[in-house]
Short mmCIF file of N, CA and C in Angstrom, two decimals:
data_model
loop_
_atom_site.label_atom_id
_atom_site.label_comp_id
_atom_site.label_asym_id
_atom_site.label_seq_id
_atom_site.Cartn_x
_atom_site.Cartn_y
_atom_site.Cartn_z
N UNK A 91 14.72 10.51 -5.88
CA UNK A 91 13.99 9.61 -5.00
C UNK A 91 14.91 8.94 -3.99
N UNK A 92 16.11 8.71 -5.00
CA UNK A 92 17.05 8.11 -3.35
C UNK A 92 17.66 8.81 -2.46
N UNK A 93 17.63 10.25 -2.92
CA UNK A 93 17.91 10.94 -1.88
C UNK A 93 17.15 11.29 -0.86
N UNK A 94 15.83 11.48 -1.16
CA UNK A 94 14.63 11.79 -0.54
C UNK A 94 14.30 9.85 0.84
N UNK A 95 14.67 9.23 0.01
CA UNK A 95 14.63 7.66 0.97
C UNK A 95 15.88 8.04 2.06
N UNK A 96 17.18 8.41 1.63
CA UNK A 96 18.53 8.27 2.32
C UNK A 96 18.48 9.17 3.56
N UNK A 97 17.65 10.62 3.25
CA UNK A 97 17.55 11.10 4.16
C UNK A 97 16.11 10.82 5.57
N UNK A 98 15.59 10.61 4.83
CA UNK A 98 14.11 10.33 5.64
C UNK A 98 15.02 8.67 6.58
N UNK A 99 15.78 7.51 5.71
CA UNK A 99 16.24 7.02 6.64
C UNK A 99 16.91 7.42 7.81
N UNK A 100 17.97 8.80 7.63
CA UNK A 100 18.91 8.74 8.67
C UNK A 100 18.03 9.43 9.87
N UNK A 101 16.65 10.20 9.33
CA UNK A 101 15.99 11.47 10.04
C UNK A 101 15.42 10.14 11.29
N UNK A 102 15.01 8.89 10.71
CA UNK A 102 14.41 8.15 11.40
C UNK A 102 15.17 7.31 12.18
N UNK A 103 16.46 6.92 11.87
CA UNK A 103 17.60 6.72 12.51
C UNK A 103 17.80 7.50 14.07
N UNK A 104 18.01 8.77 13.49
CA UNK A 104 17.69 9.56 14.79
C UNK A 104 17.08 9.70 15.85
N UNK A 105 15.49 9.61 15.04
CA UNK A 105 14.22 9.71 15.99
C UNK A 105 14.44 8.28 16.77
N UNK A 106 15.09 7.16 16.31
CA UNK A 106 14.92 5.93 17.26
C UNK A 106 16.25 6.03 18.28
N UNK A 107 17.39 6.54 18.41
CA UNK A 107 18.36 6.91 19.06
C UNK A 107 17.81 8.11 19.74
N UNK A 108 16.82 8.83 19.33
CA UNK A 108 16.52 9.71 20.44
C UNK A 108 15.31 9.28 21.46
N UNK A 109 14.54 8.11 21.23
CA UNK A 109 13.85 7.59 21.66
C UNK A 109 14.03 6.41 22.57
N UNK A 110 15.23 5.85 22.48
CA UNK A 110 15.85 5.07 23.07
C UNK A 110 16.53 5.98 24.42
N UNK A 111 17.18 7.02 23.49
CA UNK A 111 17.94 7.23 25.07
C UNK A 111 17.08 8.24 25.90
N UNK A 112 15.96 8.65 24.97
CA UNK A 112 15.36 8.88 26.68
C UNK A 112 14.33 7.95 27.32
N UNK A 113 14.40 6.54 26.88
CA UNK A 113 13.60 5.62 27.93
C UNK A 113 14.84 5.43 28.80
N UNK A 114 16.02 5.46 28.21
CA UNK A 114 17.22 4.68 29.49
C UNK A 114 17.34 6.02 30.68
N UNK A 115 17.50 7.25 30.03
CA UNK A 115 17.31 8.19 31.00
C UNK A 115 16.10 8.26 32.27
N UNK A 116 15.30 7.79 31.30
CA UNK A 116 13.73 7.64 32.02
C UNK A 116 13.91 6.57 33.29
N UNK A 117 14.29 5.54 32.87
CA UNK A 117 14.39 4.17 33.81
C UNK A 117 15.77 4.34 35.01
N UNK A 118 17.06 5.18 34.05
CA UNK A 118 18.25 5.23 35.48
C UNK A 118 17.77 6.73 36.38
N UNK A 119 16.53 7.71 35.93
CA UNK A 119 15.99 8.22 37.08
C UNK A 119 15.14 7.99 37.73
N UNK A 120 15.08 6.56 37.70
CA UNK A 120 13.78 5.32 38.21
C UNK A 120 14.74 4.77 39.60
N UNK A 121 16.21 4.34 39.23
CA UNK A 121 16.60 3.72 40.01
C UNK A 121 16.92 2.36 39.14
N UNK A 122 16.22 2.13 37.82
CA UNK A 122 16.61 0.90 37.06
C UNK A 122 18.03 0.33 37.28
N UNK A 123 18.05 -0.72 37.06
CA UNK A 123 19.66 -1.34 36.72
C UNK A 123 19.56 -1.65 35.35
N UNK A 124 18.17 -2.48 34.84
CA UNK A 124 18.02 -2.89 33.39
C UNK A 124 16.99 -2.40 33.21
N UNK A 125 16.70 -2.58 31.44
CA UNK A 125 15.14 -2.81 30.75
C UNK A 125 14.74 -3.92 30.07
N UNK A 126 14.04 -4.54 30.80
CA UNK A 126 13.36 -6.07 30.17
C UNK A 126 12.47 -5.82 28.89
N UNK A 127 12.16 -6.55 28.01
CA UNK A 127 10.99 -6.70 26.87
C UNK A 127 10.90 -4.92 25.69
N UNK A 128 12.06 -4.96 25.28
CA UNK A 128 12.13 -3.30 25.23
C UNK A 128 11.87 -3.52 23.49
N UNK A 129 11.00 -2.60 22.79
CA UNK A 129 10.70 -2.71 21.92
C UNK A 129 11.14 -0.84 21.37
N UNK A 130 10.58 -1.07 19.93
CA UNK A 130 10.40 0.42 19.03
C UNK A 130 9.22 -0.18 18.85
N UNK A 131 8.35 0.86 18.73
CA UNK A 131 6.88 0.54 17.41
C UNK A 131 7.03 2.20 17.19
N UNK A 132 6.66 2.25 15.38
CA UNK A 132 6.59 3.31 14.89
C UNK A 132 5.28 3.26 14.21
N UNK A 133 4.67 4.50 14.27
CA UNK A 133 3.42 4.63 13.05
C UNK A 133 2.98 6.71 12.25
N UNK A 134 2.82 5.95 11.54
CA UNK A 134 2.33 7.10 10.66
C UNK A 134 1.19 8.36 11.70
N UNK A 135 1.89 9.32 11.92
CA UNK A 135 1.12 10.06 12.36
C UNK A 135 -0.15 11.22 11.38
N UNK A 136 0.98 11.16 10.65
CA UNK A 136 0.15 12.14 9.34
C UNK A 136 0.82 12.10 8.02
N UNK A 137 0.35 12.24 6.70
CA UNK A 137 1.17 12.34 6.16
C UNK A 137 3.15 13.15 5.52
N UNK A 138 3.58 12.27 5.83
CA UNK A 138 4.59 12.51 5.99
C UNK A 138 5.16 13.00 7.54
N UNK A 139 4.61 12.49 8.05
CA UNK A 139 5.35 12.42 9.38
C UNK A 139 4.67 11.20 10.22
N UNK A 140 5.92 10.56 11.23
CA UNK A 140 5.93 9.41 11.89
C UNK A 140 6.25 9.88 13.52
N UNK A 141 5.60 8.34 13.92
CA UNK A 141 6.51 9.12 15.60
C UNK A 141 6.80 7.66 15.83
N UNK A 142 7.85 7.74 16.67
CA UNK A 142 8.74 6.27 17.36
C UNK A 142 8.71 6.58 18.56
N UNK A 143 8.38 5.14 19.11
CA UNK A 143 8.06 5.24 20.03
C UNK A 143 9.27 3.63 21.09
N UNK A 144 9.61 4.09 21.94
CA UNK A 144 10.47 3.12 22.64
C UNK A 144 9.96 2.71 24.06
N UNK A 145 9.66 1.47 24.55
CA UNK A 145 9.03 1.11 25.84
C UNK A 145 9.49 -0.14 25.77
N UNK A 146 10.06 -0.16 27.33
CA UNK A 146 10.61 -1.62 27.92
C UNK A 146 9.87 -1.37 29.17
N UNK A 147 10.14 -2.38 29.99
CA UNK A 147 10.07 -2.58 31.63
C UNK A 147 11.70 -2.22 32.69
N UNK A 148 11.63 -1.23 33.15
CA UNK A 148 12.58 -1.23 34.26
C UNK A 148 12.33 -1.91 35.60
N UNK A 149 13.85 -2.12 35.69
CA UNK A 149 14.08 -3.14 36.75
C UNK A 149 15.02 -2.69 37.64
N UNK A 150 14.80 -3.55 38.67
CA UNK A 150 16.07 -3.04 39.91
C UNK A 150 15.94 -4.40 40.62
N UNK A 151 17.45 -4.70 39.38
CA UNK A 151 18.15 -6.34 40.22
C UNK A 151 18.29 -6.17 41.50
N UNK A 152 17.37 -7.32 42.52
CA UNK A 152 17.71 -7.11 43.79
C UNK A 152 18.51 -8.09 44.31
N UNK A 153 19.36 -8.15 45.34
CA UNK A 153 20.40 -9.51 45.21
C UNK A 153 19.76 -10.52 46.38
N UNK A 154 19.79 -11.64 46.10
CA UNK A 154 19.12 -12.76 47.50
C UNK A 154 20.05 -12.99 48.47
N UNK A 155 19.17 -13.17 49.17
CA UNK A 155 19.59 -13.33 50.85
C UNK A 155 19.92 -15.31 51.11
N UNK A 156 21.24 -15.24 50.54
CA UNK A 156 21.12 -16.61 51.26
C UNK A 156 21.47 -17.34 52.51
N UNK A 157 21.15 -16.42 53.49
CA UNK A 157 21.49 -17.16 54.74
C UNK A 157 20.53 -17.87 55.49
#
């Protein structure tokens, strides 16, 4: 059983590092500089399988004009 937990952790480990980096990919072929309000939510798709999911807001710091 703890092997069966150890691996399903690292499998999901993954899925959130692979979900992450393609929102940042997603947002620096946006033009982003940052991602504001950036979350994971995961849910049960079926038994025994999940999907993760990663969504922020991209941004493009603009600099002010103070003259």
């Amino acid at each position: 059983s703890d092997v069966c937990s150890s691996d399903l952790s690292k499998l999901l480990h993954r899925a959130r590092e692979q979900a992450y980096g393609r929102m940042i990919e997603e947002a620096v072929s946006k033009g982003a500089d940052a991602i504001v309000c950036f979350r994971f939510q995961s849910s049960t798709v079926a038994q025994g399988a999940s999907e993760i999911l990663a969504y922020g807001t991209a941004v493009k710091i603009k600099e002010e004009n103070n003259e």
